[in-house]
Tab-separated table of C-alpha atoms in Angstrom:
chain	number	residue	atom	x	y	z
A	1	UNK	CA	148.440	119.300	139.286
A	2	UNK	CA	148.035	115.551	140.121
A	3	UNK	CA	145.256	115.856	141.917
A	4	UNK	CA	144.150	117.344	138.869
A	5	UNK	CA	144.819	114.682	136.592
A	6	UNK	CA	143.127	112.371	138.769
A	7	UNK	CA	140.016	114.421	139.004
A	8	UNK	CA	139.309	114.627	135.060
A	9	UNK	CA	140.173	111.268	134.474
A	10	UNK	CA	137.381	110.359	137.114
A	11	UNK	CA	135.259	112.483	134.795
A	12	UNK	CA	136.590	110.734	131.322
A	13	UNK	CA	136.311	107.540	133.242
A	14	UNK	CA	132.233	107.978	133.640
A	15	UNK	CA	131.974	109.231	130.016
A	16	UNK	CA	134.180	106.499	128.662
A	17	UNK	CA	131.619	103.250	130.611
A	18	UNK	CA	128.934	105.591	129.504
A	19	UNK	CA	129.643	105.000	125.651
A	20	UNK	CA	130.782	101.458	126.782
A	21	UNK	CA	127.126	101.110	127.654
A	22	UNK	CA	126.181	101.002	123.925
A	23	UNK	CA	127.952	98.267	123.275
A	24	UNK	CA	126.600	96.301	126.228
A	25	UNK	CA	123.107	97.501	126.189
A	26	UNK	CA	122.988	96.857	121.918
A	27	UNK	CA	125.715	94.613	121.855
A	28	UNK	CA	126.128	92.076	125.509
A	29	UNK	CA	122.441	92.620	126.163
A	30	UNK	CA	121.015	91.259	122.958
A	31	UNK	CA	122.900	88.089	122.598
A	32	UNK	CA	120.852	85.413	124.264
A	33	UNK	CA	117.952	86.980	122.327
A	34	UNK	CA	120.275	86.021	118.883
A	35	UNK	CA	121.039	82.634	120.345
A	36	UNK	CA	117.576	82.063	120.690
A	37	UNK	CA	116.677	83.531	117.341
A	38	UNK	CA	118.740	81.144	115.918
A	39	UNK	CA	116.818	78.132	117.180
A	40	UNK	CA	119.591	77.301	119.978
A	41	UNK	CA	118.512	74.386	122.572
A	42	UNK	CA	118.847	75.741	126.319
A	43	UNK	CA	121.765	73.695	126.754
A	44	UNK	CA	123.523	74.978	123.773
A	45	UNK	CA	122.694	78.938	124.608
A	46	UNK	CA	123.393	78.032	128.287
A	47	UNK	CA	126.732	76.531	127.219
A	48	UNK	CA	127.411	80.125	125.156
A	49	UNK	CA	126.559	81.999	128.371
A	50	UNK	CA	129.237	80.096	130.787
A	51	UNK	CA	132.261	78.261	129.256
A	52	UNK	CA	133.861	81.071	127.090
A	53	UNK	CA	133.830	82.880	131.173
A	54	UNK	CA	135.028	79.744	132.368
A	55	UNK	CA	137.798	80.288	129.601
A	56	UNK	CA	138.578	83.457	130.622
A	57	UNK	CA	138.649	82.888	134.037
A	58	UNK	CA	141.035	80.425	133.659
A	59	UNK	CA	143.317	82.270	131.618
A	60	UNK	CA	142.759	85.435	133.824
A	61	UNK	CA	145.190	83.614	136.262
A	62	UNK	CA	148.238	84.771	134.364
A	63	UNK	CA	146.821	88.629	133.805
A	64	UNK	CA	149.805	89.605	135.926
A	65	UNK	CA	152.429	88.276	133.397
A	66	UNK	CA	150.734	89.785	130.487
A	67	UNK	CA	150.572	92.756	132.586
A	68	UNK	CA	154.567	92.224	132.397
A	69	UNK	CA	154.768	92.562	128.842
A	70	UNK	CA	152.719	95.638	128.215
A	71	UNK	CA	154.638	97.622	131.111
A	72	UNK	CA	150.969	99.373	131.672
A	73	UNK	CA	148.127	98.771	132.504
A	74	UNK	CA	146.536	102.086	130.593
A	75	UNK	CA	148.143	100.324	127.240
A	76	UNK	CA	147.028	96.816	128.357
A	77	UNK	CA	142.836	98.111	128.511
A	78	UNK	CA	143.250	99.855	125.710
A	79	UNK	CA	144.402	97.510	123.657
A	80	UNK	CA	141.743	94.649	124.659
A	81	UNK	CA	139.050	96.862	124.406
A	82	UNK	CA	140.391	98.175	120.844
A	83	UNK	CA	140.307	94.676	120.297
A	84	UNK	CA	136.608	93.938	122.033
A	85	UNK	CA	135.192	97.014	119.496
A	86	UNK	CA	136.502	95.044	116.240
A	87	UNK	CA	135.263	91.706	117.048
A	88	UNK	CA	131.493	93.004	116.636
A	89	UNK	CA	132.363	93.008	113.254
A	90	UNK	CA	133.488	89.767	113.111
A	91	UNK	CA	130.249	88.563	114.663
A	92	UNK	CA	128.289	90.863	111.896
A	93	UNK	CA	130.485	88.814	109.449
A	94	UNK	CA	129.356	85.416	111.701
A	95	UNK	CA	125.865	85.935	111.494
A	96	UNK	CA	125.363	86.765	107.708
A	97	UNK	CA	128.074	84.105	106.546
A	98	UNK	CA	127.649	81.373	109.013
A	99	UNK	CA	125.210	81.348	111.535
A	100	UNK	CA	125.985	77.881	113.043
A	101	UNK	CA	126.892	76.849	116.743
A	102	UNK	CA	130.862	76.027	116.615
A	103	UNK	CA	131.263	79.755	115.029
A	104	UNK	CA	129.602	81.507	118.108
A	105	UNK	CA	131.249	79.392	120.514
A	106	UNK	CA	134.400	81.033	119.089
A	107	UNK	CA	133.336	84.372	119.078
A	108	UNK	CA	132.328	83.940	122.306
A	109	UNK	CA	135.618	82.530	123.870
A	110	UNK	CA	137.416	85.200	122.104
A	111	UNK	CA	135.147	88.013	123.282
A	112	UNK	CA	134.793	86.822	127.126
A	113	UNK	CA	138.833	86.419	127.141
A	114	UNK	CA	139.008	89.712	126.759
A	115	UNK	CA	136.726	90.719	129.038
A	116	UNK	CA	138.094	88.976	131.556
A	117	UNK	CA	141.673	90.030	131.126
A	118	UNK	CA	139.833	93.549	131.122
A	119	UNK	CA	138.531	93.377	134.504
A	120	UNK	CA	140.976	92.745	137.176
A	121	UNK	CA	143.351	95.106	135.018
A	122	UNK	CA	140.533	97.541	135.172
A	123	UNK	CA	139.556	96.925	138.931
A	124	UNK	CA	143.165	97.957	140.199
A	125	UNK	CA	144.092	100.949	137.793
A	126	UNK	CA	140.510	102.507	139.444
A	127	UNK	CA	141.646	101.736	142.527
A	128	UNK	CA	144.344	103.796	142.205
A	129	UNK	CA	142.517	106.439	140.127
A	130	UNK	CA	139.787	106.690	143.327
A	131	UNK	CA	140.579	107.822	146.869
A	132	UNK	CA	139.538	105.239	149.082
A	133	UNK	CA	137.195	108.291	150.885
A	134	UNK	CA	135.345	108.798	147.809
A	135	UNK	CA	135.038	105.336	146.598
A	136	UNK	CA	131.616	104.353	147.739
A	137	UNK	CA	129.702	107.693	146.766
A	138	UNK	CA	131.831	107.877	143.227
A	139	UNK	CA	131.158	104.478	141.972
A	140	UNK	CA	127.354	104.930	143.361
A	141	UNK	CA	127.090	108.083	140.972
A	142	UNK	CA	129.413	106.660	138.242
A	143	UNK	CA	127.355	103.369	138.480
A	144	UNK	CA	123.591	105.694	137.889
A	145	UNK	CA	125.450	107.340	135.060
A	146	UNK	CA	126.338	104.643	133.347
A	147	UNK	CA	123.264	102.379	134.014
A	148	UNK	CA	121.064	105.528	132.807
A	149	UNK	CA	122.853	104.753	129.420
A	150	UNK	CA	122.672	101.329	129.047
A	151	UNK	CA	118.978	101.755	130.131
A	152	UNK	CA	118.306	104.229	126.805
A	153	UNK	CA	120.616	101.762	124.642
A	154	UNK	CA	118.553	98.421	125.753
A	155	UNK	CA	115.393	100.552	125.378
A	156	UNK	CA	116.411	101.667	121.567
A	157	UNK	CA	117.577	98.271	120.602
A	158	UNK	CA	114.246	96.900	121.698
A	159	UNK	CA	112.599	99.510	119.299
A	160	UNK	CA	115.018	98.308	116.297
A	161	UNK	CA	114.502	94.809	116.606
A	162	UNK	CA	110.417	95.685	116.956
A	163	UNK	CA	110.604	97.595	113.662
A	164	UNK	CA	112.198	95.048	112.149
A	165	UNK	CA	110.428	92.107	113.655
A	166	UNK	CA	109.596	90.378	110.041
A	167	UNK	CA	113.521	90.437	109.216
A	168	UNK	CA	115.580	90.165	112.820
A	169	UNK	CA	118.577	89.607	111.094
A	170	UNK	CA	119.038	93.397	110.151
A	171	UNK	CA	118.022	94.336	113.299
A	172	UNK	CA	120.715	92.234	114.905
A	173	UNK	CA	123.308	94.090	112.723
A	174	UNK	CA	122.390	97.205	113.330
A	175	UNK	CA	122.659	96.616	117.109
A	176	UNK	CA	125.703	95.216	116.611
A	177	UNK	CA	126.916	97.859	114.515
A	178	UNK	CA	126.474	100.256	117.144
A	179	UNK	CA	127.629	98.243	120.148
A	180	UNK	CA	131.321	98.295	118.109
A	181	UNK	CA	130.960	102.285	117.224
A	182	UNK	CA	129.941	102.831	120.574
A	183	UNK	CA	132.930	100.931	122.154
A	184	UNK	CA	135.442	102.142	119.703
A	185	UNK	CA	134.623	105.769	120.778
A	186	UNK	CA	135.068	104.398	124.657
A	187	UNK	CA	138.893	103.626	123.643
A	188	UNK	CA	139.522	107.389	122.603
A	189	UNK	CA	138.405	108.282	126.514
A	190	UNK	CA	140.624	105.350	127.773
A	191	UNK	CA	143.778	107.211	126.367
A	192	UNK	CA	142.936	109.968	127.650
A	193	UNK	CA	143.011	109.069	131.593
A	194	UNK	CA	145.660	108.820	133.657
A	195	UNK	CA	148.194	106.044	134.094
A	196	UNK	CA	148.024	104.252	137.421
A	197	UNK	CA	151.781	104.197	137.574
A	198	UNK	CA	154.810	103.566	135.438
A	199	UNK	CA	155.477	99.753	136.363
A	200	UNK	CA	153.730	97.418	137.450
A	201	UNK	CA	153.436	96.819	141.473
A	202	UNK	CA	153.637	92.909	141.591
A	203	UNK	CA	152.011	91.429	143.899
A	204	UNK	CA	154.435	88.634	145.878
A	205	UNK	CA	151.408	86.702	147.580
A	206	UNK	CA	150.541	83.144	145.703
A	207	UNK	CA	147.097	82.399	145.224
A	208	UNK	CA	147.528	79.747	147.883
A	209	UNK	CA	147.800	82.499	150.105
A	210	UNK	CA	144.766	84.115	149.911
A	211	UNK	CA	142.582	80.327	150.164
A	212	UNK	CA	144.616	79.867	153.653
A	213	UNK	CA	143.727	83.525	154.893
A	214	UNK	CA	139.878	83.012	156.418
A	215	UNK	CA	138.479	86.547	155.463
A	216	UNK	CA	139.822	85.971	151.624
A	217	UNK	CA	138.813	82.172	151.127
A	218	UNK	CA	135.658	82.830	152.535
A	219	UNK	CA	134.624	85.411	150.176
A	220	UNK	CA	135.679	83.230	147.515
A	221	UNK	CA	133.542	80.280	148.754
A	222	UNK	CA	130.938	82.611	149.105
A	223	UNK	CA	130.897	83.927	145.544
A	224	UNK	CA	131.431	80.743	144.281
A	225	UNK	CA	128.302	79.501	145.829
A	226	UNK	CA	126.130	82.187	145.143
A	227	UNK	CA	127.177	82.614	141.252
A	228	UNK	CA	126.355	78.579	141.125
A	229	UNK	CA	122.882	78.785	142.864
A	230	UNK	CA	121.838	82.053	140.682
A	231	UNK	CA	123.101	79.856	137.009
A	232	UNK	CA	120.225	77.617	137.600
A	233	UNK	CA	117.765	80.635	136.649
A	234	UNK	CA	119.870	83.390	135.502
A	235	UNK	CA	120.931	81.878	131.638
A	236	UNK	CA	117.726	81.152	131.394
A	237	UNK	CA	115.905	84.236	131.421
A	238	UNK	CA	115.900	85.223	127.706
A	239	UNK	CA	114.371	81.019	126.582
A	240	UNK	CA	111.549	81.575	129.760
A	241	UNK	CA	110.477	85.021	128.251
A	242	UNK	CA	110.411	83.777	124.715
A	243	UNK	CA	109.863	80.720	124.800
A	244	UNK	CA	107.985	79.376	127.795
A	245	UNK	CA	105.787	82.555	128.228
A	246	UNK	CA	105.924	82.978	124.280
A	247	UNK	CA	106.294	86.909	124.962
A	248	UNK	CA	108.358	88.959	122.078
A	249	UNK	CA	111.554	90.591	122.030
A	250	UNK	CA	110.258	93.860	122.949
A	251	UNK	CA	108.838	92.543	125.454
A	252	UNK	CA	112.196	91.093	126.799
A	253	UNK	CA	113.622	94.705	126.037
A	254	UNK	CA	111.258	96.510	128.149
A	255	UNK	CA	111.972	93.949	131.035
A	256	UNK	CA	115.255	94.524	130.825
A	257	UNK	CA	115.063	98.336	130.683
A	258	UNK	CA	113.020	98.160	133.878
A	259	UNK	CA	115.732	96.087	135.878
A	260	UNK	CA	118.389	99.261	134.326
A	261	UNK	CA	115.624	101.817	135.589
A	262	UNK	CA	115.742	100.210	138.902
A	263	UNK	CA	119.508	100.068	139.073
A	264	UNK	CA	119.861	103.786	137.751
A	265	UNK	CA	117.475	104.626	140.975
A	266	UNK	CA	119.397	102.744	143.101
A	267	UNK	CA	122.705	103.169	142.691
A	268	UNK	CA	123.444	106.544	144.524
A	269	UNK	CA	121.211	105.071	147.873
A	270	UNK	CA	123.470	102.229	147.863
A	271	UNK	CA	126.614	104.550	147.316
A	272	UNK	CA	125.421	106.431	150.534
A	273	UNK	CA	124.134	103.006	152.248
A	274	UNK	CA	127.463	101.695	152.124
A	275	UNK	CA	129.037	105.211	153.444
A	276	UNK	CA	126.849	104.671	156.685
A	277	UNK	CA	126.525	101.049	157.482
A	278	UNK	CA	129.239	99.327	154.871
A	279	UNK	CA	129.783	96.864	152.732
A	280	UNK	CA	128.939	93.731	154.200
A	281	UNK	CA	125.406	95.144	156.045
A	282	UNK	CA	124.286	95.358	152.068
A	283	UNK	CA	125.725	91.907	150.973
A	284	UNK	CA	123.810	90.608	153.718
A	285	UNK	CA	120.577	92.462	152.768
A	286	UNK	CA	120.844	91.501	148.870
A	287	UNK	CA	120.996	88.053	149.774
A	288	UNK	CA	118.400	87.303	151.530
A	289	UNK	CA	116.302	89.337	148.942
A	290	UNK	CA	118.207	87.180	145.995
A	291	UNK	CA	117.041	83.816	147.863
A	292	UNK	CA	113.614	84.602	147.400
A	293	UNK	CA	113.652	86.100	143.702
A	294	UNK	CA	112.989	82.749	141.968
A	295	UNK	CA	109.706	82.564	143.516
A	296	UNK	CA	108.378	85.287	141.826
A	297	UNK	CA	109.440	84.013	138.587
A	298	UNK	CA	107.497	80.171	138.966
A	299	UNK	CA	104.545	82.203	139.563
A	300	UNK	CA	104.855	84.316	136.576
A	301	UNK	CA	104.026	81.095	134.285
A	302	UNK	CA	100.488	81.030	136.131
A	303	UNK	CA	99.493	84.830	135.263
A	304	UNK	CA	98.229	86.202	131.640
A	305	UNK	CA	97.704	89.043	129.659
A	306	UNK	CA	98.714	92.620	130.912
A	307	UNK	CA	98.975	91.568	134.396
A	308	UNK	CA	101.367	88.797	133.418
A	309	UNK	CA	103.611	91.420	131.625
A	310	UNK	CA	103.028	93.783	134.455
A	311	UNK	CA	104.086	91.442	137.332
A	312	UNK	CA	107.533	90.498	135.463
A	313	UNK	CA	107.917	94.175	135.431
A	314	UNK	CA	107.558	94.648	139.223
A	315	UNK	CA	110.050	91.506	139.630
A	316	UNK	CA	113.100	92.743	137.788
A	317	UNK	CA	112.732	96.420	138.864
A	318	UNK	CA	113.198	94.385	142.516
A	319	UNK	CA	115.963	92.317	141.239
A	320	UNK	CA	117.852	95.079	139.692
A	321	UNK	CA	117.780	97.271	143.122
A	322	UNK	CA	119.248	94.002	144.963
A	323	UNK	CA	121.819	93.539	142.241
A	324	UNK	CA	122.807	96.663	142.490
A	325	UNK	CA	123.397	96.823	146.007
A	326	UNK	CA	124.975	93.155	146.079
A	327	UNK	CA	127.354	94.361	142.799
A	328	UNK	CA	128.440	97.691	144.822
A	329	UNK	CA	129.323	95.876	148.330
A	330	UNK	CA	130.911	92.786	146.587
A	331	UNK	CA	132.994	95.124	144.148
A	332	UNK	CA	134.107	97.544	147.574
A	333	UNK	CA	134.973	94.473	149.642
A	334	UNK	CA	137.843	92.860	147.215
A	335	UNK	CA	139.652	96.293	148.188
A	336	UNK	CA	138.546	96.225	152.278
A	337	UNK	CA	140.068	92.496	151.866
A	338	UNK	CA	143.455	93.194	150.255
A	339	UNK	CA	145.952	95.323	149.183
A	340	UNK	CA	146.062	97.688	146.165
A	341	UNK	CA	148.792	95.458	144.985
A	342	UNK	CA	146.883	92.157	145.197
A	343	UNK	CA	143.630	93.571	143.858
A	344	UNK	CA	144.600	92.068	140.194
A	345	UNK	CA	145.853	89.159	141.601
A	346	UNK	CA	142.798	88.288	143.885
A	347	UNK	CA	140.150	89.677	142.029
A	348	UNK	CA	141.661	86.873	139.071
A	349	UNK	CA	141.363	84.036	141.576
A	350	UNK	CA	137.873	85.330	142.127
A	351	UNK	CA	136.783	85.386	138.529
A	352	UNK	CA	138.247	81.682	138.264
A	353	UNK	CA	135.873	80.597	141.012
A	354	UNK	CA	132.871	82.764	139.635
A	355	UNK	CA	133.769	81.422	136.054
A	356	UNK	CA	133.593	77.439	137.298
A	357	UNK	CA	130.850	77.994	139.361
A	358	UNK	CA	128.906	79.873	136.206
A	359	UNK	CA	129.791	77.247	133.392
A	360	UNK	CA	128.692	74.355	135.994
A	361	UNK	CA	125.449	76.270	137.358
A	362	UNK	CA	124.659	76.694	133.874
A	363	UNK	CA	125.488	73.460	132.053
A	364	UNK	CA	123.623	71.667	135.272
A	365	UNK	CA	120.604	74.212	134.146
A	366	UNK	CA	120.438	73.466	130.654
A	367	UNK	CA	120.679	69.810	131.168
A	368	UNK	CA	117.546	70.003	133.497
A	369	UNK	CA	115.230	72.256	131.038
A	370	UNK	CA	116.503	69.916	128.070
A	371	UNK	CA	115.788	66.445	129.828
A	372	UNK	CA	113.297	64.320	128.212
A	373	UNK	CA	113.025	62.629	131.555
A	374	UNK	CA	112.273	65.762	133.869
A	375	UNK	CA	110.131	67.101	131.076
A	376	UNK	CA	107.472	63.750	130.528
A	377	UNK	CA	107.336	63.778	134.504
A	378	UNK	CA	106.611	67.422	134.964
A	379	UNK	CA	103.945	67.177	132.058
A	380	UNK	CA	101.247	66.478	133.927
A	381	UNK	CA	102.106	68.818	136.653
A	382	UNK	CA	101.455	72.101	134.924
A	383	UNK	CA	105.129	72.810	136.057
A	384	UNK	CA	107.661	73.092	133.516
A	385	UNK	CA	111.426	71.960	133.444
A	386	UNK	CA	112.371	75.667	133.492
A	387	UNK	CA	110.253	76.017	136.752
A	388	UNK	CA	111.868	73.328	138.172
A	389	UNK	CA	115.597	74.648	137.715
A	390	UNK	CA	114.098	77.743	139.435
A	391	UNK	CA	112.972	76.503	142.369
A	392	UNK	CA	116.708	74.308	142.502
A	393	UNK	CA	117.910	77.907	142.041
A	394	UNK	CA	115.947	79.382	145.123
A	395	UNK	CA	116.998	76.195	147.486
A	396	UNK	CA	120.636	76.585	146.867
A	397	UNK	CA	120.499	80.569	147.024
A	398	UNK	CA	118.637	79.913	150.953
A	399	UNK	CA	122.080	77.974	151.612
A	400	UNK	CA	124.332	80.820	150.760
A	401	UNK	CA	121.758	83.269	153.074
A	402	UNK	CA	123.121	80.847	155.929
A	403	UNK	CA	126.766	80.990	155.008
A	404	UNK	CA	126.825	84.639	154.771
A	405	UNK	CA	126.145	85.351	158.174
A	406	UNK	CA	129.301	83.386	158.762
A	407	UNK	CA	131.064	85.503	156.543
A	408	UNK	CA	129.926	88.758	158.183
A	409	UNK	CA	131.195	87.005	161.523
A	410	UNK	CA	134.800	87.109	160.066
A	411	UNK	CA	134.942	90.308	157.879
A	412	UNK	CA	134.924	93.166	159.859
């Protein structure tokens, strides 16, 4: 009978992210692309990108005591993400009321706190909800599901704000408008699987603990390092596509739907990669790959036409095979690292270093595309500011390629 229970809410679990992928793929997906619409400076939609994470990492550290006062985590999710499906009508109400930078900032913060109380919760009632044996082929298949979704949602937003390319405000709301029906359904499928446990297992480790343990605090260096070397190029993806290349928002859409098709593809052979040769044999892998992705994109701004359009296809259907792998072996490894018990608590200290290294990549970004002084040297270069945070990007990635190895020394 339990094993039961388990098993179907494994199967409400896919079918729940799988309508949750309508409200990232219209919703998540598509808010850069507003930012931008709205005449943002990279600074500004860099800032919107980072410090409501850094927010909610920060607050994440006290997820356990709010975990207290809900008594479960089942009631804990769904209330945030009850929560998460309303506030994309607040940001429908934002956007035709007022449009103006302090109000997104707000929305933001409140959005991303959720989220990030979300995840850790999330993170340890599946890891009670999979068997350790199944883990890495589940979340493989649960992962293609899931991506196949958000791949059709991104791909039929892009077709709504095309149609309504001469008034971009209604298509905003009517991806919007979606993202919060599609999420709201998601909650229904949320009460429906099964609680990880009456109380909540405390963990009694500090988070002083896991910096003096070497495995632990070196993973957290490590993602620290890497999340701060990627900021310098990841934020600004949607301003290089529109802006610097001056390609449209379907455009963006279909190169986004091609980094989904390659994670969809990918996700099972990394599943059944990670049954064979394990987690940290595909962290080490994706990174290397990741420290030579920014190349790619500095080229791009020399290319035209189709083959332009073409070759920043080709680059994120690579990117979004590495990610996946990289997302997969990082996601395993918190639970190789500690116990089930201290998943919430570690993964939180985790999202508090990803979160500061994000905002700080990202700010440091945005001040370097937005510098007068970078910009009037570069000028004469044919090499633009945006360029030049890339290739920061790509030097710093190269130093987490060498620290890795180290970590694979130590995590066995």
């Amino acid at each position: 009978m339990k094993n039961n229970l388990r098993k179907n809410s494994l199967k409400y679990s896919t079918v729940e992210g799988s309508l949750w992928a309508f409200m990232y793929g219209m919703g998540e997906n598509y808010l850069s692309a507003l930012a931008v619409f709205l005449g943002f400076s990279a600074l500004q939609i860099s800032f919107l990108n980072s410090f409501p994470q850094l927010i909610g990492s920060i607050l994440q550290l006290f997820s356990n005591s709010l975990l207290d006062l809900f008594k479960s985590t089942k009631r804990f999710i769904i209330l945030l993400a009850l929560m998460q499906s309303v506030l994309w009508l607040v940001l429908i109400i934002v956007i035709i009321y007022h449009p103006e930078f302090k109000y997104l900032v707000a929305w933001f913060i409140v959005y991303f706190l959720c989220n990030s109380f979300i995840g850790p919760a999330w993170t340890s009632w599946m890891g009670y909800l999979v068997p350790k044996r199944i883990r890495g082929t589940y979340y493989g298949s649960r992962n293609r599901i899931i991506n196949a979704f958000v791949l059709i949602a991104i791909l039929l937003g892009g077709f709504i704000l095309k149609k309504y390319d001469n008034n971009l405000v209604n298509g905003f709301l009517i991806l919007f408008t979606i993202a919060f029906v599609g999420r709201l359904i998601s909650v229904y499928f949320l009460t429906k699987k099964q609680k990880s446990q009456t109380s909540i297992i405390k963990s009694k480790k500090d988070f002083i603990y896991f910096l003096k343990q070497r495995d632990t605090s070196m993973f957290f260096i490590f993602k620290i390092l890497l999340n701060f070397a990627v900021m310098f190029l990841g934020p600004l993806f949607t301003i290089y596509i529109l802006r610097t290349l001056g390609l449209s928002n379907f455009i963006l859409s279909i190169c986004t739907v091609s980094w989904w098709i390659s994670n969809v593809f990918s996700a099972k052979y990394w599943g059944n990669f990670s049954k064979v040769h394990g987690n940290m044999r595909i962290l080490k892998i994706t990174t290397i790959i990741l420290s030579v992705l920014p190349l790619p994109w500095i080229l791009t701004y020399y290319s035209s036409g189709y083959f332009q359009i073409f070759f920043i296809i080709l680059i994120n259907l690579f990117a979004g095979f590495t990610f996946s792998g990289f997302s997969l072996a990082s996601f395993n490894l918190v639970y190789e690292l500690v116990e089930q018990k201290d998943v919430v608590k570690y993964s939180s200290l985790l999202h508090l270093g990803e979160g500061s290294a994000i905002f700080f990549g990202s700010i440091s970004a945005g001040f370097i595309v937005d510098s007068a002084f970078i910009n009037d040297i570069l000028v004469n270069l044919d090499f633009t500011s945006i360029q030049f945070s890339m290739l920061i990007s790509m030097l710093l990635r190269f130093a987490c390629l060498g620290y890795v190895y180290k970590l694979a020394k130590n995590i066995k």
